[in-house]
Short mmCIF file of C-alpha atoms and ligand atoms in Angstrom, two decimals:
data_model
loop_
_atom_site.label_atom_id
_atom_site.label_comp_id
_atom_site.label_asym_id
_atom_site.label_seq_id
_atom_site.Cartn_x
_atom_site.Cartn_y
_atom_site.Cartn_z
CA MET U 6 48.24 121.91 98.57
CA ASN U 7 47.25 119.46 95.86
CA ILE U 8 47.60 115.71 96.34
CA ALA U 9 47.91 115.29 92.54
CA ALA U 10 51.37 116.90 92.78
CA HIS U 11 52.65 114.34 95.32
CA PRO U 12 55.77 112.50 94.05
CA ALA U 13 53.98 109.15 94.57
CA PHE U 14 51.73 110.03 91.62
CA ARG U 15 54.44 111.04 89.13
CA GLY U 16 53.29 110.09 85.64
CA THR U 17 49.65 109.16 85.34
CA SER U 18 47.62 108.04 88.34
CA GLY U 19 44.37 107.27 86.51
CA LEU U 20 42.55 109.03 89.38
CA ASP U 21 40.96 112.47 89.36
CA LEU U 22 43.19 113.67 92.19
CA GLU U 23 42.80 117.31 91.16
CA SER U 24 39.15 117.16 92.19
CA CYS U 25 39.82 115.52 95.59
CA SER U 26 40.83 118.78 97.17
CA LYS U 27 38.46 120.97 95.15
CA GLY U 28 35.47 120.64 97.41
CA LEU U 29 32.40 118.70 98.34
CA PHE U 30 30.90 116.24 95.83
CA ILE U 31 27.19 117.09 95.61
CA GLY U 32 24.83 116.31 92.74
CA GLY U 33 27.78 115.14 90.63
CA GLN U 34 29.57 118.51 90.93
CA TRP U 35 32.58 119.65 92.96
CA ARG U 36 32.09 122.80 94.94
CA GLU U 37 33.52 124.75 97.88
CA ALA U 38 31.75 124.60 101.24
CA HIS U 39 29.52 127.64 101.77
CA ALA U 40 31.64 128.83 104.70
CA LYS U 41 34.81 128.44 102.53
CA ARG U 42 36.54 126.68 105.44
CA ARG U 43 38.97 123.82 104.77
CA ILE U 44 40.38 120.87 106.74
CA PRO U 45 44.02 119.71 106.48
CA VAL U 46 44.76 116.05 105.68
CA VAL U 47 47.98 114.85 107.32
CA ASP U 48 50.31 112.02 106.25
CA PRO U 49 50.74 109.99 109.49
CA SER U 50 54.14 108.72 108.30
CA THR U 51 55.72 112.17 108.04
CA GLU U 52 53.24 114.56 109.72
CA THR U 53 53.24 116.71 106.56
CA VAL U 54 50.01 118.14 105.15
CA LEU U 55 48.96 116.27 101.99
CA ALA U 56 45.96 118.40 101.00
CA HIS U 57 43.07 120.45 102.32
CA VAL U 58 39.46 119.38 101.82
CA ALA U 59 36.23 121.35 102.11
CA ASP U 60 34.61 121.73 105.54
CA ALA U 61 30.84 121.36 105.20
CA SER U 62 28.35 123.08 107.47
CA LEU U 63 24.61 122.57 107.87
CA SER U 64 23.55 124.25 104.61
CA ASP U 65 25.98 122.08 102.62
CA ALA U 66 24.62 118.96 104.30
CA THR U 67 21.06 119.96 103.42
CA GLU U 68 22.09 120.43 99.79
CA ALA U 69 23.66 116.97 99.79
CA VAL U 70 20.37 115.49 101.04
CA ASP U 71 18.51 117.58 98.40
CA ALA U 72 20.69 116.04 95.68
CA ALA U 73 20.20 112.50 97.00
CA ALA U 74 16.42 113.00 97.34
CA THR U 75 16.16 114.45 93.81
CA ALA U 76 18.07 111.52 92.31
CA ALA U 77 16.19 108.88 94.34
CA PRO U 78 13.11 108.20 92.15
CA GLY U 79 15.17 107.90 88.95
CA TRP U 80 17.70 105.54 90.50
CA ALA U 81 15.03 103.42 92.22
CA SER U 82 13.29 102.93 88.88
CA THR U 83 16.48 102.24 86.90
CA ALA U 84 16.39 98.65 85.67
CA PRO U 85 18.27 96.35 88.05
CA ARG U 86 20.35 95.07 85.11
CA ARG U 87 21.51 98.62 84.35
CA ARG U 88 22.33 99.28 88.01
CA SER U 89 24.24 96.01 88.02
CA GLU U 90 26.28 97.00 84.95
CA ILE U 91 27.24 100.34 86.49
CA LEU U 92 28.34 98.64 89.72
CA ARG U 93 30.36 96.14 87.70
CA ARG U 94 32.07 99.06 85.94
CA CYS U 95 32.96 100.54 89.35
CA PHE U 96 34.64 97.23 90.19
CA GLU U 97 36.55 97.23 86.91
CA LEU U 98 37.76 100.83 87.25
CA MET U 99 38.86 100.26 90.86
CA THR U 100 40.75 97.16 89.79
CA GLU U 101 42.41 98.93 86.83
CA ARG U 102 43.52 101.77 89.10
CA ALA U 103 44.34 99.66 92.15
CA ASP U 104 47.95 100.79 92.30
CA SER U 105 47.14 104.52 92.53
CA LEU U 106 44.25 103.91 94.92
CA ALA U 107 46.55 101.89 97.19
CA LYS U 108 49.10 104.72 97.22
CA LEU U 109 46.42 107.25 98.11
CA ILE U 110 45.11 105.08 100.96
CA SER U 111 48.63 104.48 102.22
CA LEU U 112 49.47 108.20 102.16
CA GLU U 113 46.45 109.45 104.07
CA ASN U 114 46.04 106.48 106.43
CA GLY U 115 49.70 105.48 106.87
CA LYS U 116 49.06 101.77 106.34
CA ALA U 117 51.72 99.68 104.61
CA LEU U 118 51.31 99.68 100.83
CA ARG U 119 50.82 95.90 100.87
CA ASP U 120 47.88 96.32 103.30
CA ALA U 121 46.51 99.13 101.12
CA ARG U 122 46.65 96.88 98.04
CA GLY U 123 44.72 94.23 99.96
CA GLU U 124 42.17 96.84 100.95
CA VAL U 125 41.61 98.00 97.35
CA ALA U 126 40.96 94.42 96.21
CA TYR U 127 38.57 93.88 99.13
CA ALA U 128 36.83 97.23 98.56
CA ALA U 129 36.40 96.67 94.80
CA GLU U 130 34.95 93.23 95.44
CA PHE U 131 31.91 94.81 97.13
CA PHE U 132 31.01 96.28 93.73
CA ARG U 133 31.42 92.97 91.92
CA TRP U 134 29.45 91.08 94.57
CA ASN U 135 26.64 93.64 94.69
CA ALA U 136 26.50 93.93 90.90
CA GLU U 137 25.52 90.27 91.09
CA GLU U 138 23.07 90.90 93.96
CA ALA U 139 21.34 93.82 92.18
CA VAL U 140 19.52 91.45 89.81
CA ARG U 141 18.69 88.87 92.48
CA ILE U 142 16.63 90.84 95.01
CA VAL U 143 13.63 88.55 94.88
CA GLY U 144 10.37 88.77 96.79
CA ASP U 145 7.89 85.95 97.35
CA ILE U 146 4.25 85.01 97.07
CA SER U 147 2.31 82.67 99.30
CA ILE U 148 -1.27 81.73 100.16
CA ALA U 149 -2.54 83.05 103.49
CA PRO U 150 -3.06 80.12 105.89
CA ALA U 151 -6.83 80.75 105.97
CA GLY U 152 -6.84 80.50 102.17
CA ALA U 153 -8.65 83.80 101.63
CA ASN U 154 -5.92 85.71 99.85
CA ARG U 155 -2.40 85.75 98.47
CA ILE U 156 0.51 87.37 100.35
CA ILE U 157 2.82 89.17 97.92
CA VAL U 158 6.11 90.47 99.34
CA GLU U 159 8.55 92.62 97.38
CA TYR U 160 11.68 94.42 98.51
CA GLN U 161 11.75 98.12 97.76
CA PRO U 162 14.70 100.53 98.19
CA ILE U 163 14.55 102.08 101.63
CA GLY U 164 15.26 105.59 100.30
CA VAL U 165 17.92 108.22 101.00
CA CYS U 166 20.74 106.85 103.20
CA VAL U 167 23.34 108.63 105.32
CA LEU U 168 26.58 106.65 105.46
CA ILE U 169 29.30 107.43 108.03
CA THR U 170 32.66 105.68 107.85
CA PRO U 171 35.91 105.48 109.90
CA TRP U 172 39.51 106.12 108.86
CA ASN U 173 40.95 102.61 109.23
CA PHE U 174 39.70 101.30 105.86
CA PRO U 175 39.06 104.48 103.85
CA ALA U 176 37.96 102.60 100.70
CA ALA U 177 36.43 99.36 101.95
CA MET U 178 34.24 100.78 104.73
CA ALA U 179 32.69 103.11 102.11
CA THR U 180 32.21 100.56 99.31
CA ARG U 181 30.79 98.00 101.78
CA LYS U 182 27.89 100.46 102.19
CA ILE U 183 27.70 102.26 98.83
CA ALA U 184 27.68 99.13 96.65
CA PRO U 185 24.72 97.39 98.38
CA ALA U 186 22.84 100.68 98.76
CA LEU U 187 23.12 101.34 95.04
CA ALA U 188 22.30 97.73 94.19
CA ALA U 189 19.07 98.06 96.18
CA GLY U 190 18.17 101.29 94.36
CA CYS U 191 18.99 103.79 97.14
CA THR U 192 20.82 107.11 96.90
CA VAL U 193 23.38 108.13 99.52
CA VAL U 194 25.27 110.88 101.29
CA LEU U 195 28.63 109.63 102.53
CA LYS U 196 30.50 111.35 105.35
CA PRO U 197 33.98 109.81 105.49
CA ALA U 198 36.34 110.23 108.45
CA THR U 199 38.10 113.58 108.66
CA GLU U 200 41.53 111.92 108.72
CA THR U 201 41.03 110.04 105.43
CA PRO U 202 38.70 111.90 103.03
CA LEU U 203 40.86 111.80 99.89
CA THR U 204 40.13 108.16 99.01
CA ALA U 205 36.38 108.79 99.35
CA TYR U 206 36.60 111.77 96.99
CA ALA U 207 38.82 109.96 94.46
CA LEU U 208 36.31 107.10 94.44
CA ALA U 209 33.41 109.53 93.96
CA ALA U 210 35.03 110.75 90.74
CA LEU U 211 35.52 107.13 89.68
CA TYR U 212 31.85 106.24 90.30
CA LYS U 213 30.82 109.17 88.09
CA GLU U 214 33.12 107.91 85.35
CA ALA U 215 31.57 104.44 85.73
CA GLY U 216 28.14 105.89 84.99
CA VAL U 217 26.64 106.48 88.46
CA PRO U 218 24.14 109.30 87.78
CA ASP U 219 24.57 112.70 89.43
CA GLY U 220 23.12 112.85 92.94
CA VAL U 221 23.10 109.08 93.52
CA VAL U 222 26.35 109.29 95.52
CA ASN U 223 27.19 112.50 97.35
CA VAL U 224 30.26 112.99 99.57
CA ILE U 225 30.76 115.66 102.21
CA THR U 226 33.54 116.22 104.75
CA THR U 227 33.15 118.25 107.91
CA SER U 228 34.99 119.24 111.06
CA THR U 229 31.67 119.27 112.95
CA PRO U 230 30.37 115.72 112.41
CA GLY U 231 27.96 115.81 115.36
CA GLN U 232 26.02 118.86 114.16
CA VAL U 233 26.13 118.02 110.47
CA THR U 234 24.98 114.43 110.82
CA ALA U 235 22.32 115.33 113.40
CA ALA U 236 20.85 117.75 110.84
CA MET U 237 20.83 115.08 108.13
CA LEU U 238 19.31 112.46 110.41
CA ALA U 239 16.55 114.90 111.41
CA ASP U 240 15.64 115.44 107.74
CA PRO U 241 12.44 113.46 107.05
CA ARG U 242 13.68 112.58 103.56
CA VAL U 243 16.49 110.46 105.08
CA ARG U 244 15.33 106.90 105.84
CA LYS U 245 18.47 105.00 106.76
CA LEU U 246 21.68 105.45 108.74
CA SER U 247 24.53 103.05 108.13
CA PHE U 248 27.43 103.72 110.48
CA THR U 249 30.83 102.12 110.97
CA GLY U 250 32.93 103.39 113.86
CA SER U 251 33.31 103.26 117.61
CA THR U 252 30.63 101.96 119.97
CA THR U 253 30.67 105.32 121.79
CA VAL U 254 29.75 107.33 118.68
CA GLY U 255 27.36 104.56 117.61
CA ARG U 256 25.38 104.99 120.84
CA THR U 257 25.11 108.77 120.24
CA LEU U 258 23.91 108.21 116.68
CA LEU U 259 21.33 105.62 117.74
CA ALA U 260 19.90 108.23 120.12
CA GLU U 261 19.81 110.82 117.29
CA ALA U 262 18.22 108.32 114.91
CA SER U 263 15.50 107.48 117.42
CA LYS U 264 14.02 110.97 116.93
CA THR U 265 12.88 110.11 113.40
CA VAL U 266 12.73 106.33 113.96
CA LEU U 267 15.41 105.72 111.34
CA SER U 268 16.46 102.28 110.21
CA CYS U 269 20.02 101.79 111.53
CA SER U 270 22.88 99.48 110.63
CA MET U 271 25.73 99.73 113.11
CA GLU U 272 29.20 98.25 112.63
CA LEU U 273 30.90 99.10 115.92
CA GLY U 274 33.95 98.31 118.00
CA GLY U 275 35.46 94.91 118.79
CA ASN U 276 37.57 93.15 121.42
CA ALA U 277 38.39 89.90 119.64
CA PRO U 278 39.74 86.94 121.62
CA LEU U 279 42.32 84.72 119.91
CA ILE U 280 42.35 81.26 121.47
CA VAL U 281 45.13 78.72 120.88
CA PHE U 282 44.53 75.20 122.20
CA ASP U 283 47.38 72.81 123.02
CA ASP U 284 46.52 70.67 120.01
CA ALA U 285 46.83 73.56 117.50
CA ASP U 286 49.37 73.38 114.71
CA LEU U 287 51.92 75.98 115.87
CA ASP U 288 52.80 77.29 112.38
CA THR U 289 49.11 77.70 111.47
CA ALA U 290 48.43 79.48 114.78
CA ILE U 291 51.36 81.86 114.35
CA GLU U 292 50.49 82.61 110.72
CA GLY U 293 46.87 83.27 111.69
CA ALA U 294 47.84 85.32 114.74
CA MET U 295 50.09 87.58 112.66
CA VAL U 296 47.26 88.32 110.23
CA ALA U 297 44.65 88.71 112.98
CA LYS U 298 46.90 91.08 114.92
CA MET U 299 49.02 92.87 112.34
CA ARG U 300 46.76 93.41 109.32
CA ASN U 301 46.59 97.20 109.14
CA ALA U 302 49.15 97.38 112.01
CA GLY U 303 46.43 96.36 114.44
CA GLU U 304 44.09 99.20 113.45
CA ALA U 305 41.15 96.94 112.65
CA CYS U 306 37.86 96.32 114.44
CA THR U 307 38.47 92.60 113.93
CA ALA U 308 42.06 92.75 115.31
CA ALA U 309 42.95 90.11 117.89
CA ASN U 310 42.83 92.11 121.13
CA ARG U 311 43.25 89.36 123.73
CA PHE U 312 45.42 86.27 123.21
CA TYR U 313 44.52 83.20 125.31
CA VAL U 314 47.06 80.39 124.90
CA GLN U 315 46.75 76.99 126.61
CA SER U 316 49.58 76.09 129.01
CA GLY U 317 51.01 73.16 126.95
CA ILE U 318 51.80 75.31 123.89
CA TYR U 319 52.20 78.66 125.68
CA ASP U 320 56.03 78.99 125.78
CA ARG U 321 56.47 77.87 122.17
CA PHE U 322 53.71 80.21 120.97
CA VAL U 323 55.14 83.24 122.83
CA ALA U 324 58.67 82.58 121.49
CA ALA U 325 57.50 82.11 117.88
CA LEU U 326 55.16 85.11 117.90
CA THR U 327 57.83 87.35 119.44
CA LYS U 328 60.31 86.31 116.74
CA ARG U 329 57.83 87.24 113.98
CA MET U 330 56.82 90.54 115.64
CA GLU U 331 60.47 91.59 116.16
CA ALA U 332 61.29 90.84 112.51
CA LEU U 333 58.62 93.18 111.10
CA THR U 334 59.85 96.19 109.13
CA VAL U 335 58.35 99.34 110.60
CA GLY U 336 58.37 102.39 108.36
CA VAL U 337 56.71 104.92 106.13
CA GLY U 338 53.48 103.41 104.78
CA ILE U 339 54.18 104.07 101.11
CA SER U 340 57.60 102.36 101.18
CA PRO U 341 57.32 98.90 99.53
CA GLU U 342 59.40 97.22 102.30
CA THR U 343 57.17 98.43 105.13
CA GLU U 344 55.17 95.78 106.97
CA CYS U 345 53.96 97.95 109.85
CA GLY U 346 53.14 101.60 109.14
CA PRO U 347 52.39 104.39 111.60
CA MET U 348 49.20 104.79 113.62
CA ILE U 349 46.63 107.31 112.41
CA THR U 350 47.34 110.17 114.86
CA ALA U 351 49.55 111.19 117.78
CA ARG U 352 46.44 110.72 119.95
CA ALA U 353 46.17 107.09 118.87
CA VAL U 354 49.83 106.48 119.80
CA ALA U 355 49.33 108.13 123.19
CA LYS U 356 46.32 105.87 123.84
CA ILE U 357 48.29 102.69 122.99
CA ASP U 358 51.16 103.86 125.18
CA GLU U 359 48.73 104.47 128.04
CA LEU U 360 47.22 100.98 127.68
CA VAL U 361 50.66 99.34 127.68
CA LYS U 362 51.77 101.32 130.74
CA ASP U 363 48.56 100.42 132.54
CA ALA U 364 49.05 96.68 131.80
CA VAL U 365 52.70 96.79 132.92
CA GLY U 366 51.67 98.66 136.06
CA ARG U 367 49.32 95.77 136.85
CA GLY U 368 51.98 93.09 136.39
CA ALA U 369 52.29 92.39 132.63
CA LYS U 370 55.80 91.85 131.23
CA VAL U 371 57.10 93.35 127.99
CA VAL U 372 58.72 90.71 125.76
CA CYS U 373 59.39 93.04 122.82
CA GLY U 374 58.57 96.62 121.83
CA GLY U 375 56.61 98.61 124.38
CA ASN U 376 58.24 101.99 123.89
CA LYS U 377 56.97 104.98 121.96
CA PRO U 378 59.81 106.07 119.62
CA ALA U 379 60.92 109.70 119.17
CA GLY U 380 60.94 111.46 115.77
CA ALA U 381 58.45 112.36 113.07
CA GLY U 382 55.49 110.11 112.30
CA PHE U 383 52.95 108.47 114.58
CA PHE U 384 54.82 105.21 115.11
CA TYR U 385 54.45 102.49 117.74
CA PRO U 386 56.61 99.33 117.58
CA PRO U 387 55.24 95.77 117.31
CA THR U 388 54.88 94.73 120.94
CA VAL U 389 54.33 91.46 122.81
CA LEU U 390 53.17 91.46 126.44
CA VAL U 391 52.75 88.37 128.60
CA ASP U 392 50.93 87.69 131.88
CA VAL U 393 48.45 90.47 131.12
CA PRO U 394 45.94 90.42 134.00
CA GLY U 395 42.19 90.38 133.36
CA ASP U 396 41.74 93.75 135.05
CA ALA U 397 44.15 95.56 132.67
CA ASP U 398 42.39 98.25 130.61
CA MET U 399 43.48 96.57 127.37
CA ALA U 400 41.48 93.46 128.28
CA HIS U 401 38.31 95.58 128.02
CA GLU U 402 39.14 98.29 125.48
CA GLU U 403 40.24 98.20 121.86
CA ILE U 404 44.02 98.57 121.61
CA PHE U 405 43.85 99.52 117.91
CA GLY U 406 47.60 99.10 117.48
CA PRO U 407 50.41 96.52 117.08
CA VAL U 408 50.27 95.14 120.63
CA ALA U 409 49.67 91.44 121.37
CA PRO U 410 48.70 90.83 125.03
CA ILE U 411 49.05 87.13 125.87
CA THR U 412 47.76 85.19 128.86
CA LYS U 413 47.73 81.50 129.75
CA PHE U 414 44.67 79.30 130.26
CA GLU U 415 44.12 75.71 131.38
CA THR U 416 40.63 74.50 130.41
CA GLU U 417 38.09 74.96 127.62
CA GLU U 418 35.36 76.14 130.05
CA GLU U 419 37.71 78.71 131.57
CA VAL U 420 38.74 80.20 128.21
CA ILE U 421 35.15 80.42 126.91
CA ALA U 422 34.11 82.34 130.04
CA ARG U 423 37.10 84.68 129.73
CA ALA U 424 36.56 85.24 125.99
CA ASN U 425 32.92 86.18 126.59
CA HIS U 426 33.72 88.54 129.46
CA THR U 427 33.29 91.71 127.38
CA GLU U 428 30.52 93.99 126.16
CA TYR U 429 31.78 93.46 122.60
CA GLY U 430 31.10 90.56 120.24
CA LEU U 431 32.49 91.19 116.77
CA ALA U 432 35.15 88.61 115.82
CA ALA U 433 36.95 85.69 117.48
CA TYR U 434 39.79 83.38 116.42
CA ILE U 435 40.20 79.74 117.43
CA PHE U 436 43.16 77.47 116.71
CA THR U 437 42.86 73.71 117.27
CA SER U 438 43.56 70.57 115.23
CA ASP U 439 40.26 69.11 116.43
CA ILE U 440 37.67 70.60 114.06
CA GLY U 441 34.81 69.17 116.12
CA ARG U 442 36.06 71.03 119.17
CA GLY U 443 36.66 74.16 117.07
CA LEU U 444 33.05 74.17 115.85
CA LYS U 445 31.70 73.44 119.33
CA VAL U 446 33.69 76.28 120.90
CA SER U 447 32.80 78.69 118.05
CA ARG U 448 29.12 78.19 118.88
CA GLN U 449 29.78 79.11 122.51
CA ILE U 450 31.74 82.26 121.79
CA GLU U 451 29.59 85.41 121.77
CA ALA U 452 30.72 86.90 118.45
CA GLY U 453 29.15 87.60 115.09
CA MET U 454 32.12 86.06 113.27
CA VAL U 455 34.55 83.27 114.15
CA ALA U 456 37.71 82.38 112.23
CA LEU U 457 38.71 78.76 112.75
CA ASN U 458 42.41 78.05 112.14
CA ARG U 459 42.80 81.26 110.14
CA GLY U 460 43.47 84.93 110.79
CA LEU U 461 40.99 86.57 108.43
CA VAL U 462 37.18 86.61 108.47
CA SER U 463 36.35 89.54 106.17
CA ASP U 464 34.77 88.47 102.88
CA PRO U 465 32.31 90.45 100.72
CA ALA U 466 30.35 87.22 100.20
CA ALA U 467 29.84 86.67 103.96
CA PRO U 468 27.67 88.51 106.52
CA PHE U 469 30.03 90.81 108.45
CA GLY U 470 28.85 92.17 111.79
CA GLY U 471 28.73 91.85 115.52
CA VAL U 472 26.56 90.84 118.46
CA LYS U 473 26.23 92.59 121.86
CA GLN U 474 27.62 96.14 121.68
CA SER U 475 29.58 95.47 118.49
CA GLY U 476 26.63 96.34 116.33
CA LEU U 477 23.30 95.83 114.64
CA GLY U 478 22.78 94.35 111.19
CA ARG U 479 25.18 92.78 108.68
CA GLU U 480 27.21 93.97 105.70
CA GLY U 481 28.17 91.69 102.81
CA GLY U 482 26.73 88.43 101.60
CA SER U 483 23.08 88.40 100.63
CA HIS U 484 22.24 90.07 103.97
CA GLY U 485 24.09 93.29 103.09
CA VAL U 486 21.81 94.42 100.28
CA LEU U 487 18.64 93.65 102.25
CA GLU U 488 19.71 96.21 104.89
CA PHE U 489 18.97 98.85 102.24
CA THR U 490 15.50 97.54 101.42
CA GLU U 491 12.12 97.36 103.09
CA PRO U 492 9.66 94.55 102.45
CA ARG U 493 6.33 95.74 101.08
CA TYR U 494 3.44 93.31 101.53
CA VAL U 495 0.29 93.33 99.46
CA ALA U 496 -2.71 91.22 100.45
CA VAL U 497 -4.77 90.35 97.41
CA THR U 498 -7.77 88.12 96.90
CA LEU U 499 -7.33 86.19 93.65
P1 NAP X 519 34.72 107.08 115.39
O1 NAP X 519 35.46 108.08 116.17
O2 NAP X 519 33.49 106.49 115.95
O3 NAP X 519 34.39 107.79 113.98
C1 NAP X 519 33.72 107.12 112.94
C2 NAP X 519 33.02 108.14 112.08
O4 NAP X 519 32.04 108.81 112.86
C3 NAP X 519 33.92 109.23 111.52
O5 NAP X 519 33.48 109.57 110.23
C4 NAP X 519 33.70 110.37 112.49
O6 NAP X 519 33.95 111.64 111.96
C5 NAP X 519 32.23 110.20 112.76
N1 NAP X 519 31.79 110.84 114.00
C6 NAP X 519 32.51 111.10 115.12
N2 NAP X 519 31.73 111.68 116.04
C7 NAP X 519 30.50 111.81 115.49
C8 NAP X 519 29.26 112.33 115.94
N3 NAP X 519 29.11 112.85 117.16
N4 NAP X 519 28.21 112.29 115.10
C9 NAP X 519 28.33 111.77 113.87
N5 NAP X 519 29.47 111.24 113.38
C10 NAP X 519 30.55 111.27 114.19
O7 NAP X 519 35.64 105.85 114.97
P2 NAP X 519 37.08 105.88 114.31
O8 NAP X 519 38.07 106.27 115.35
O9 NAP X 519 37.06 106.66 113.04
O10 NAP X 519 37.26 104.35 113.89
C11 NAP X 519 37.67 103.38 114.77
C12 NAP X 519 36.49 102.64 115.36
O11 NAP X 519 35.70 102.09 114.32
C13 NAP X 519 36.91 101.46 116.22
O12 NAP X 519 36.09 101.40 117.36
C14 NAP X 519 36.65 100.27 115.31
O13 NAP X 519 36.44 99.05 115.99
C15 NAP X 519 35.44 100.73 114.59
N6 NAP X 519 35.29 99.98 113.32
C16 NAP X 519 34.30 99.04 113.25
C17 NAP X 519 34.16 98.29 112.09
C18 NAP X 519 33.10 97.24 111.97
O14 NAP X 519 32.83 96.81 110.85
N7 NAP X 519 32.47 96.80 113.04
C19 NAP X 519 35.02 98.51 111.01
C20 NAP X 519 36.01 99.48 111.14
C21 NAP X 519 36.13 100.22 112.30
P3 NAP X 519 35.35 112.37 112.26
O15 NAP X 519 36.36 111.60 111.53
O16 NAP X 519 35.17 113.73 111.77
O17 NAP X 519 35.55 112.31 113.76
#
């Protein structure tokens, strides 16, 4: 099976798709896994196999770390301007080939092509932003308070990094780590999600073309992520783990990383509240709610997971949201008309179905959707539920699908308490015409990111990340690159 032969890529794709299913990408070369095992990659829209990728075991992982460690001194001492130019070239190549990249993402992830195009633009932007950061990693110098010496601080690359990414943004979750790591002068081993490895491999070929030296970025796929990453994290040459994924796996990895006292950045799960006050502009709230809920068909860590709507606007909000949700075109991701593609796996659909049944069993009412369809593809319809009680499982767990659970509230104090009643703290959405109130409430919500009168927070120029059990550290903005550095302090008497 070769993805290059897929009808979506008839003519020229501009991507090295032949190499995607050739093997692991280690030291700038493609090669089979030592055990010669392979993993199928399934199109969630049709359940057909798109390709097979190599299945790395421990010896492959060690070779990937070897390659990253060998390349590390050369890359760390490459002039920041040169690193910047290479990163800029990655941005340009991704932008030139955006159409093919979007098709590849849509095929392996199932997301609507329009969402995939948005993801490519977002993912490429991390290279442009970090190309600009690469030449602006500045230290400082000060006089010690006692006056005896100078304090010189400079930021050095932290070293070899292991990067682990999820399937929901196959390009952006990787570039959000790779671009700042490379800007800081680090080398990396990326382990993408098993469901969506093709984009990571296609991008690896593109980085090489852009001038990233061999060994600076290595990519391995494996069906045994626990064993393979534990081995890499135990390797004393590895100095950083940057993980994006579920809180459950994040906890396991933090325990692993403690054995070698690794620096960890953790972008974990969310349970975002979306709050609509009576004084909100209804059109703005609906527009924002559709983006916050339905970007990526709800498969986003930032997705609105709990809707709290004040009693005075409640009926109008429910009616308008239901109308928009019912009108969405559900279909095969790669079809240009599709607005809501399939979920990633049959398991993901079963989980959503379970959460909806649990909520209904506890008194919630289905306003639209709510039924798992028959037929090929991992589909779940856009669904609106009302009167969802606080003890429903979906009030505490990520739905990760196109389901909007709505409940009514009366007062500001009540909704703040309900919004904060979760172990998560990634994103939150607030809609109100009173900006003063919006800012006041945003400061009281326990979340790393708040969107005020809009449905999108993600921006490569802003610090992305969560509080509580949604994570540690930030990606993007000027914070992102510093996660891949360590300050070195020199005391000198002058
Ligand atoms: P996941 O199951 O935690 O997997 C994430 C990555 O970890 C995958 O590459 C996975 O490999 C790997 N993995 C799984 N078990 C592992 C283990 N024992 N040791 C090492 N690696 C392991 O998450 P997911 O289902 O792919 O993604 C959805 C989750 O990611 C949601 O919770 C979502 O909120 C979160 N997320 C957070 C952010 C953020 O920025 N905060 C962004 C996107 C997604 P396999 O694919 O082989 O299992």
